[in-house]
Amino acid sequence: MADTKIGFNQLDKPAPLYYRRFTNAYIVCILPAVSALCAGWGFSDKASNRIGLMLIFSAALVKGVGMVLGNGQDYVPTNQQGDQSP
């Protein structure tokens, strides 16, 4: 967590593990549950549309922040071979 940085120079670096886990839980579990709760609550159509838009925007916001977070590590291309000297 000490190496966590935020900025556009972090676009090629992975986000911290805790943030990636939060993002997965938020998009896979929390957003659908909140959507189902709001759909069954009996809001008006206008309110349901606004809630849906806010939920979609929040998912985009969470993913967008994850793009500019970096944990100090670099991605390593899998197509590069290491030193293969005998």
PDB file of N, CA and C in Angstrom:
ATOM      1  N   MET A   1       0.812  -1.183   0.000  1.00  0.00           N
ATOM      2  CA  MET A   1       0.000   0.000   0.000  1.00  0.00           C
ATOM      3  C   MET A   1       0.862   1.255   0.000  1.00  0.00           C
ATOM      4  N   ALA A   2       2.089   1.140   0.433  1.00  0.00           N
ATOM      5  CA  ALA A   2       2.976   2.298   0.466  1.00  0.00           C
ATOM      6  C   ALA A   2       3.348   2.759  -0.941  1.00  0.00           C
ATOM      7  N   ASP A   3       3.320   1.856  -1.913  1.00  0.00           N
ATOM      8  CA  ASP A   3       3.688   2.204  -3.280  1.00  0.00           C
ATOM      9  C   ASP A   3       2.500   2.633  -4.130  1.00  0.00           C
ATOM     10  N   THR A   4       1.327   2.772  -3.544  1.00  0.00           N
ATOM     11  CA  THR A   4       0.142   3.153  -4.302  1.00  0.00           C
ATOM     12  C   THR A   4       0.268   4.600  -4.758  1.00  0.00           C
ATOM     13  N   LYS A   5       0.121   4.796  -6.059  1.00  0.00           N
ATOM     14  CA  LYS A   5       0.210   6.127  -6.656  1.00  0.00           C
ATOM     15  C   LYS A   5      -1.004   6.337  -7.537  1.00  0.00           C
ATOM     16  N   ILE A   6      -1.343   7.587  -7.745  1.00  0.00           N
ATOM     17  CA  ILE A   6      -2.454   7.919  -8.623  1.00  0.00           C
ATOM     18  C   ILE A   6      -1.968   8.944  -9.640  1.00  0.00           C
ATOM     19  N   GLY A   7      -2.337   8.727 -10.883  1.00  0.00           N
ATOM     20  CA  GLY A   7      -1.945   9.638 -11.950  1.00  0.00           C
ATOM     21  C   GLY A   7      -2.040   8.950 -13.294  1.00  0.00           C
ATOM     22  N   PHE A   8      -1.993   9.759 -14.338  1.00  0.00           N
ATOM     23  CA  PHE A   8      -2.092   9.201 -15.685  1.00  0.00           C
ATOM     24  C   PHE A   8      -0.840   8.420 -16.078  1.00  0.00           C
ATOM     25  N   ASN A   9       0.269   8.619 -15.372  1.00  0.00           N
ATOM     26  CA  ASN A   9       1.465   7.831 -15.658  1.00  0.00           C
ATOM     27  C   ASN A   9       1.344   6.419 -15.093  1.00  0.00           C
ATOM     28  N   GLN A  10       0.256   6.119 -14.403  1.00  0.00           N
ATOM     29  CA  GLN A  10       0.029   4.793 -13.838  1.00  0.00           C
ATOM     30  C   GLN A  10      -0.866   3.927 -14.722  1.00  0.00           C
ATOM     31  N   LEU A  11      -1.202   4.396 -15.918  1.00  0.00           N
ATOM     32  CA  LEU A  11      -2.127   3.661 -16.782  1.00  0.00           C
ATOM     33  C   LEU A  11      -1.607   2.282 -17.179  1.00  0.00           C
ATOM     34  N   ASP A  12      -0.296   2.110 -17.246  1.00  0.00           N
ATOM     35  CA  ASP A  12       0.252   0.817 -17.650  1.00  0.00           C
ATOM     36  C   ASP A  12       0.646  -0.049 -16.451  1.00  0.00           C
ATOM     37  N   LYS A  13       0.197   0.321 -15.271  1.00  0.00           N
ATOM     38  CA  LYS A  13       0.506  -0.434 -14.062  1.00  0.00           C
ATOM     39  C   LYS A  13      -0.790  -0.979 -13.464  1.00  0.00           C
ATOM     40  N   PRO A  14      -0.739  -2.122 -12.809  1.00  0.00           N
ATOM     41  CA  PRO A  14      -1.961  -2.673 -12.209  1.00  0.00           C
ATOM     42  C   PRO A  14      -2.365  -1.884 -10.963  1.00  0.00           C
ATOM     43  N   ALA A  15      -3.662  -1.846 -10.718  1.00  0.00           N
ATOM     44  CA  ALA A  15      -4.167  -1.225  -9.502  1.00  0.00           C
ATOM     45  C   ALA A  15      -3.822  -2.126  -8.313  1.00  0.00           C
ATOM     46  N   PRO A  16      -3.811  -1.581  -7.102  1.00  0.00           N
ATOM     47  CA  PRO A  16      -3.540  -2.414  -5.933  1.00  0.00           C
ATOM     48  C   PRO A  16      -4.559  -3.549  -5.806  1.00  0.00           C
ATOM     49  N   LEU A  17      -4.106  -4.649  -5.238  1.00  0.00           N
ATOM     50  CA  LEU A  17      -4.944  -5.847  -5.135  1.00  0.00           C
ATOM     51  C   LEU A  17      -6.228  -5.572  -4.370  1.00  0.00           C
ATOM     52  N   TYR A  18      -6.167  -4.821  -3.262  1.00  0.00           N
ATOM     53  CA  TYR A  18      -7.375  -4.538  -2.488  1.00  0.00           C
ATOM     54  C   TYR A  18      -8.392  -3.755  -3.317  1.00  0.00           C
ATOM     55  N   TYR A  19      -7.910  -2.870  -4.175  1.00  0.00           N
ATOM     56  CA  TYR A  19      -8.828  -2.092  -5.004  1.00  0.00           C
ATOM     57  C   TYR A  19      -9.437  -2.958  -6.103  1.00  0.00           C
ATOM     58  N   ARG A  20      -8.646  -3.854  -6.683  1.00  0.00           N
ATOM     59  CA  ARG A  20      -9.188  -4.757  -7.709  1.00  0.00           C
ATOM     60  C   ARG A  20     -10.243  -5.670  -7.111  1.00  0.00           C
ATOM     61  N   ARG A  21     -10.025  -6.138  -5.884  1.00  0.00           N
ATOM     62  CA  ARG A  21     -11.025  -6.990  -5.222  1.00  0.00           C
ATOM     63  C   ARG A  21     -12.295  -6.207  -4.917  1.00  0.00           C
ATOM     64  N   PHE A  22     -12.135  -4.957  -4.455  1.00  0.00           N
ATOM     65  CA  PHE A  22     -13.298  -4.112  -4.200  1.00  0.00           C
ATOM     66  C   PHE A  22     -14.088  -3.888  -5.480  1.00  0.00           C
ATOM     67  N   THR A  23     -13.389  -3.592  -6.579  1.00  0.00           N
ATOM     68  CA  THR A  23     -14.057  -3.344  -7.857  1.00  0.00           C
ATOM     69  C   THR A  23     -14.843  -4.567  -8.303  1.00  0.00           C
ATOM     70  N   ASN A  24     -14.249  -5.736  -8.195  1.00  0.00           N
ATOM     71  CA  ASN A  24     -14.952  -6.967  -8.581  1.00  0.00           C
ATOM     72  C   ASN A  24     -16.183  -7.187  -7.722  1.00  0.00           C
ATOM     73  N   ALA A  25     -16.051  -7.030  -6.414  1.00  0.00           N
ATOM     74  CA  ALA A  25     -17.194  -7.221  -5.524  1.00  0.00           C
ATOM     75  C   ALA A  25     -18.286  -6.200  -5.806  1.00  0.00           C
ATOM     76  N   TYR A  26     -17.890  -4.983  -6.078  1.00  0.00           N
ATOM     77  CA  TYR A  26     -18.858  -3.911  -6.325  1.00  0.00           C
ATOM     78  C   TYR A  26     -19.657  -4.174  -7.602  1.00  0.00           C
ATOM     79  N   ILE A  27     -18.970  -4.550  -8.662  1.00  0.00           N
ATOM     80  CA  ILE A  27     -19.653  -4.718  -9.944  1.00  0.00           C
ATOM     81  C   ILE A  27     -20.399  -6.053 -10.030  1.00  0.00           C
ATOM     82  N   VAL A  28     -19.854  -7.099  -9.428  1.00  0.00           N
ATOM     83  CA  VAL A  28     -20.473  -8.419  -9.542  1.00  0.00           C
ATOM     84  C   VAL A  28     -21.581  -8.629  -8.509  1.00  0.00           C
ATOM     85  N   CYS A  29     -21.409  -8.102  -7.308  1.00  0.00           N
ATOM     86  CA  CYS A  29     -22.368  -8.390  -6.233  1.00  0.00           C
ATOM     87  C   CYS A  29     -23.212  -7.191  -5.809  1.00  0.00           C
ATOM     88  N   ILE A  30     -22.571  -6.079  -5.506  1.00  0.00           N
ATOM     89  CA  ILE A  30     -23.272  -4.958  -4.884  1.00  0.00           C
ATOM     90  C   ILE A  30     -24.201  -4.254  -5.867  1.00  0.00           C
ATOM     91  N   LEU A  31     -23.712  -3.903  -7.060  1.00  0.00           N
ATOM     92  CA  LEU A  31     -24.568  -3.198  -8.021  1.00  0.00           C
ATOM     93  C   LEU A  31     -25.817  -3.992  -8.413  1.00  0.00           C
ATOM     94  N   PRO A  32     -25.707  -5.273  -8.731  1.00  0.00           N
ATOM     95  CA  PRO A  32     -26.941  -6.012  -9.047  1.00  0.00           C
ATOM     96  C   PRO A  32     -27.899  -6.097  -7.860  1.00  0.00           C
ATOM     97  N   ALA A  33     -27.350  -6.229  -6.649  1.00  0.00           N
ATOM     98  CA  ALA A  33     -28.216  -6.303  -5.473  1.00  0.00           C
ATOM     99  C   ALA A  33     -28.942  -4.982  -5.249  1.00  0.00           C
ATOM    100  N   VAL A  34     -28.245  -3.869  -5.373  1.00  0.00           N
ATOM    101  CA  VAL A  34     -28.881  -2.560  -5.209  1.00  0.00           C
ATOM    102  C   VAL A  34     -29.895  -2.324  -6.321  1.00  0.00           C
ATOM    103  N   SER A  35     -29.569  -2.746  -7.531  1.00  0.00           N
ATOM    104  CA  SER A  35     -30.512  -2.596  -8.647  1.00  0.00           C
ATOM    105  C   SER A  35     -31.797  -3.383  -8.391  1.00  0.00           C
ATOM    106  N   ALA A  36     -31.659  -4.611  -7.921  1.00  0.00           N
ATOM    107  CA  ALA A  36     -32.838  -5.433  -7.624  1.00  0.00           C
ATOM    108  C   ALA A  36     -33.642  -4.832  -6.472  1.00  0.00           C
ATOM    109  N   LEU A  37     -32.959  -4.322  -5.469  1.00  0.00           N
ATOM    110  CA  LEU A  37     -33.651  -3.696  -4.345  1.00  0.00           C
ATOM    111  C   LEU A  37     -34.443  -2.476  -4.811  1.00  0.00           C
ATOM    112  N   CYS A  38     -33.836  -1.644  -5.634  1.00  0.00           N
ATOM    113  CA  CYS A  38     -34.520  -0.451  -6.133  1.00  0.00           C
ATOM    114  C   CYS A  38     -35.663  -0.808  -7.068  1.00  0.00           C
ATOM    115  N   ALA A  39     -35.502  -1.860  -7.859  1.00  0.00           N
ATOM    116  CA  ALA A  39     -36.573  -2.268  -8.771  1.00  0.00           C
ATOM    117  C   ALA A  39     -37.787  -2.786  -7.994  1.00  0.00           C
ATOM    118  N   GLY A  40     -37.538  -3.462  -6.893  1.00  0.00           N
ATOM    119  CA  GLY A  40     -38.637  -4.008  -6.112  1.00  0.00           C
ATOM    120  C   GLY A  40     -39.217  -3.060  -5.094  1.00  0.00           C
ATOM    121  N   TRP A  41     -38.596  -1.921  -4.902  1.00  0.00           N
ATOM    122  CA  TRP A  41     -39.035  -0.982  -3.868  1.00  0.00           C
ATOM    123  C   TRP A  41     -40.295  -0.225  -4.278  1.00  0.00           C
ATOM    124  N   GLY A  42     -40.524  -0.062  -5.566  1.00  0.00           N
ATOM    125  CA  GLY A  42     -41.722   0.616  -6.033  1.00  0.00           C
ATOM    126  C   GLY A  42     -41.527   2.093  -6.310  1.00  0.00           C
ATOM    127  N   PHE A  43     -40.327   2.474  -6.736  1.00  0.00           N
ATOM    128  CA  PHE A  43     -40.090   3.867  -7.108  1.00  0.00           C
ATOM    129  C   PHE A  43     -40.843   4.197  -8.393  1.00  0.00           C
ATOM    130  N   SER A  44     -41.047   5.466  -8.629  1.00  0.00           N
ATOM    131  CA  SER A  44     -41.659   5.889  -9.891  1.00  0.00           C
ATOM    132  C   SER A  44     -40.666   5.628 -11.025  1.00  0.00           C
ATOM    133  N   ASP A  45     -41.160   5.668 -12.250  1.00  0.00           N
ATOM    134  CA  ASP A  45     -40.284   5.422 -13.403  1.00  0.00           C
ATOM    135  C   ASP A  45     -39.154   6.437 -13.477  1.00  0.00           C
ATOM    136  N   LYS A  46     -39.471   7.692 -13.194  1.00  0.00           N
ATOM    137  CA  LYS A  46     -38.456   8.736 -13.249  1.00  0.00           C
ATOM    138  C   LYS A  46     -37.363   8.495 -12.201  1.00  0.00           C
ATOM    139  N   ALA A  47     -37.767   8.144 -10.994  1.00  0.00           N
ATOM    140  CA  ALA A  47     -36.792   7.881  -9.930  1.00  0.00           C
ATOM    141  C   ALA A  47     -35.975   6.624 -10.243  1.00  0.00           C
ATOM    142  N   SER A  48     -36.616   5.602 -10.791  1.00  0.00           N
ATOM    143  CA  SER A  48     -35.900   4.371 -11.156  1.00  0.00           C
ATOM    144  C   SER A  48     -34.855   4.641 -12.227  1.00  0.00           C
ATOM    145  N   ASN A  49     -35.206   5.481 -13.196  1.00  0.00           N
ATOM    146  CA  ASN A  49     -34.241   5.835 -14.239  1.00  0.00           C
ATOM    147  C   ASN A  49     -33.047   6.577 -13.656  1.00  0.00           C
ATOM    148  N   ARG A  50     -33.308   7.507 -12.754  1.00  0.00           N
ATOM    149  CA  ARG A  50     -32.217   8.260 -12.141  1.00  0.00           C
ATOM    150  C   ARG A  50     -31.324   7.363 -11.291  1.00  0.00           C
ATOM    151  N   ILE A  51     -31.925   6.461 -10.557  1.00  0.00           N
ATOM    152  CA  ILE A  51     -31.135   5.532  -9.744  1.00  0.00           C
ATOM    153  C   ILE A  51     -30.295   4.640 -10.641  1.00  0.00           C
ATOM    154  N   GLY A  52     -30.884   4.153 -11.731  1.00  0.00           N
ATOM    155  CA  GLY A  52     -30.127   3.326 -12.672  1.00  0.00           C
ATOM    156  C   GLY A  52     -28.961   4.075 -13.274  1.00  0.00           C
ATOM    157  N   LEU A  53     -29.172   5.327 -13.642  1.00  0.00           N
ATOM    158  CA  LEU A  53     -28.084   6.137 -14.185  1.00  0.00           C
ATOM    159  C   LEU A  53     -26.979   6.357 -13.155  1.00  0.00           C
ATOM    160  N   MET A  54     -27.357   6.593 -11.910  1.00  0.00           N
ATOM    161  CA  MET A  54     -26.345   6.779 -10.862  1.00  0.00           C
ATOM    162  C   MET A  54     -25.544   5.499 -10.624  1.00  0.00           C
ATOM    163  N   LEU A  55     -26.205   4.356 -10.688  1.00  0.00           N
ATOM    164  CA  LEU A  55     -25.500   3.091 -10.491  1.00  0.00           C
ATOM    165  C   LEU A  55     -24.523   2.829 -11.634  1.00  0.00           C
ATOM    166  N   ILE A  56     -24.953   3.095 -12.853  1.00  0.00           N
ATOM    167  CA  ILE A  56     -24.064   2.906 -14.003  1.00  0.00           C
ATOM    168  C   ILE A  56     -22.879   3.861 -13.928  1.00  0.00           C
ATOM    169  N   PHE A  57     -23.151   5.114 -13.566  1.00  0.00           N
ATOM    170  CA  PHE A  57     -22.067   6.089 -13.434  1.00  0.00           C
ATOM    171  C   PHE A  57     -21.100   5.687 -12.327  1.00  0.00           C
ATOM    172  N   SER A  58     -21.634   5.160 -11.214  1.00  0.00           N
ATOM    173  CA  SER A  58     -20.741   4.760 -10.116  1.00  0.00           C
ATOM    174  C   SER A  58     -19.824   3.619 -10.537  1.00  0.00           C
ATOM    175  N   ALA A  59     -20.330   2.690 -11.348  1.00  0.00           N
ATOM    176  CA  ALA A  59     -19.475   1.603 -11.834  1.00  0.00           C
ATOM    177  C   ALA A  59     -18.374   2.155 -12.738  1.00  0.00           C
ATOM    178  N   ALA A  60     -18.729   3.094 -13.608  1.00  0.00           N
ATOM    179  CA  ALA A  60     -17.730   3.715 -14.485  1.00  0.00           C
ATOM    180  C   ALA A  60     -16.717   4.501 -13.666  1.00  0.00           C
ATOM    181  N   LEU A  61     -17.159   5.159 -12.630  1.00  0.00           N
ATOM    182  CA  LEU A  61     -16.264   5.929 -11.770  1.00  0.00           C
ATOM    183  C   LEU A  61     -15.279   5.021 -11.037  1.00  0.00           C
ATOM    184  N   VAL A  62     -15.777   3.920 -10.512  1.00  0.00           N
ATOM    185  CA  VAL A  62     -14.905   2.976  -9.798  1.00  0.00           C
ATOM    186  C   VAL A  62     -13.864   2.386 -10.749  1.00  0.00           C
ATOM    187  N   LYS A  63     -14.278   1.997 -11.945  1.00  0.00           N
ATOM    188  CA  LYS A  63     -13.328   1.446 -12.915  1.00  0.00           C
ATOM    189  C   LYS A  63     -12.355   2.510 -13.400  1.00  0.00           C
ATOM    190  N   GLY A  64     -12.826   3.744 -13.575  1.00  0.00           N
ATOM    191  CA  GLY A  64     -11.956   4.829 -14.014  1.00  0.00           C
ATOM    192  C   GLY A  64     -10.878   5.156 -12.992  1.00  0.00           C
ATOM    193  N   VAL A  65     -11.236   5.175 -11.724  1.00  0.00           N
ATOM    194  CA  VAL A  65     -10.240   5.414 -10.676  1.00  0.00           C
ATOM    195  C   VAL A  65      -9.223   4.278 -10.655  1.00  0.00           C
ATOM    196  N   GLY A  66      -9.687   3.060 -10.860  1.00  0.00           N
ATOM    197  CA  GLY A  66      -8.775   1.921 -10.895  1.00  0.00           C
ATOM    198  C   GLY A  66      -7.764   1.997 -12.025  1.00  0.00           C
ATOM    199  N   MET A  67      -8.131   2.695 -13.106  1.00  0.00           N
ATOM    200  CA  MET A  67      -7.202   2.821 -14.232  1.00  0.00           C
ATOM    201  C   MET A  67      -6.035   3.734 -13.908  1.00  0.00           C
ATOM    202  N   VAL A  68      -6.246   4.737 -13.069  1.00  0.00           N
ATOM    203  CA  VAL A  68      -5.172   5.679 -12.764  1.00  0.00           C
ATOM    204  C   VAL A  68      -4.463   5.368 -11.453  1.00  0.00           C
ATOM    205  N   LEU A  69      -4.861   4.292 -10.779  1.00  0.00           N
ATOM    206  CA  LEU A  69      -4.147   3.838  -9.591  1.00  0.00           C
ATOM    207  C   LEU A  69      -3.048   2.874 -10.004  1.00  0.00           C
ATOM    208  N   GLY A  70      -1.933   2.946  -9.352  1.00  0.00           N
ATOM    209  CA  GLY A  70      -0.842   2.017  -9.612  1.00  0.00           C
ATOM    210  C   GLY A  70      -0.270   1.512  -8.304  1.00  0.00           C
ATOM    211  N   ASN A  71       0.223   0.296  -8.320  1.00  0.00           N
ATOM    212  CA  ASN A  71       0.781  -0.270  -7.090  1.00  0.00           C
ATOM    213  C   ASN A  71       2.294  -0.402  -7.135  1.00  0.00           C
ATOM    214  N   GLY A  72       2.930   0.252  -8.073  1.00  0.00           N
ATOM    215  CA  GLY A  72       4.381   0.205  -8.142  1.00  0.00           C
ATOM    216  C   GLY A  72       4.940  -0.966  -8.926  1.00  0.00           C
ATOM    217  N   GLN A  73       4.079  -1.819  -9.481  1.00  0.00           N
ATOM    218  CA  GLN A  73       4.529  -2.957 -10.268  1.00  0.00           C
ATOM    219  C   GLN A  73       4.257  -2.679 -11.739  1.00  0.00           C
ATOM    220  N   ASP A  74       4.962  -3.394 -12.600  1.00  0.00           N
ATOM    221  CA  ASP A  74       4.760  -3.266 -14.037  1.00  0.00           C
ATOM    222  C   ASP A  74       4.197  -4.566 -14.579  1.00  0.00           C
ATOM    223  N   TYR A  75       3.390  -4.452 -15.628  1.00  0.00           N
ATOM    224  CA  TYR A  75       2.943  -5.639 -16.339  1.00  0.00           C
ATOM    225  C   TYR A  75       4.120  -6.212 -17.125  1.00  0.00           C
ATOM    226  N   VAL A  76       4.218  -7.524 -17.169  1.00  0.00           N
ATOM    227  CA  VAL A  76       5.270  -8.181 -17.924  1.00  0.00           C
ATOM    228  C   VAL A  76       4.615  -8.880 -19.101  1.00  0.00           C
ATOM    229  N   PRO A  77       4.990  -8.515 -20.328  1.00  0.00           N
ATOM    230  CA  PRO A  77       4.403  -9.185 -21.488  1.00  0.00           C
ATOM    231  C   PRO A  77       4.685 -10.686 -21.461  1.00  0.00           C
ATOM    232  N   THR A  78       3.694 -11.489 -21.781  1.00  0.00           N
ATOM    233  CA  THR A  78       3.866 -12.937 -21.740  1.00  0.00           C
ATOM    234  C   THR A  78       4.523 -13.473 -22.987  1.00  0.00           C
ATOM    235  N   ASN A  79       4.618 -12.678 -24.049  1.00  0.00           N
ATOM    236  CA  ASN A  79       5.198 -13.181 -25.294  1.00  0.00           C
ATOM    237  C   ASN A  79       6.706 -13.000 -25.338  1.00  0.00           C
ATOM    238  N   GLN A  80       7.304 -12.394 -24.340  1.00  0.00           N
ATOM    239  CA  GLN A  80       8.749 -12.260 -24.311  1.00  0.00           C
ATOM    240  C   GLN A  80       9.375 -13.452 -23.633  1.00  0.00           C
ATOM    241  N   GLN A  81      10.450 -13.944 -24.219  1.00  0.00           N
ATOM    242  CA  GLN A  81      11.157 -15.070 -23.631  1.00  0.00           C
ATOM    243  C   GLN A  81      12.349 -14.562 -22.845  1.00  0.00           C
ATOM    244  N   GLY A  82      12.631 -15.241 -21.777  1.00  0.00           N
ATOM    245  CA  GLY A  82      13.778 -14.859 -20.961  1.00  0.00           C
ATOM    246  C   GLY A  82      15.086 -15.308 -21.603  1.00  0.00           C
ATOM    247  N   ASP A  83      16.164 -15.135 -20.889  1.00  0.00           N
ATOM    248  CA  ASP A  83      17.484 -15.537 -21.379  1.00  0.00           C
ATOM    249  C   ASP A  83      17.508 -17.055 -21.528  1.00  0.00           C
ATOM    250  N   GLN A  84      17.716 -17.532 -22.726  1.00  0.00           N
ATOM    251  CA  GLN A  84      17.672 -18.957 -23.020  1.00  0.00           C
ATOM    252  C   GLN A  84      19.052 -19.519 -23.346  1.00  0.00           C
ATOM    253  N   SER A  85      20.109 -18.889 -22.793  1.00  0.00           N
ATOM    254  CA  SER A  85      21.447 -19.395 -23.090  1.00  0.00           C
ATOM    255  C   SER A  85      21.684 -20.713 -22.362  1.00  0.00           C
ATOM    256  N   PRO A  86      22.395 -21.651 -23.027  1.00  0.00           N
ATOM    257  CA  PRO A  86      22.605 -22.998 -22.442  1.00  0.00           C
ATOM    258  C   PRO A  86      23.608 -23.013 -21.333  1.00  0.00           C
TER     259      PRO A  86
END
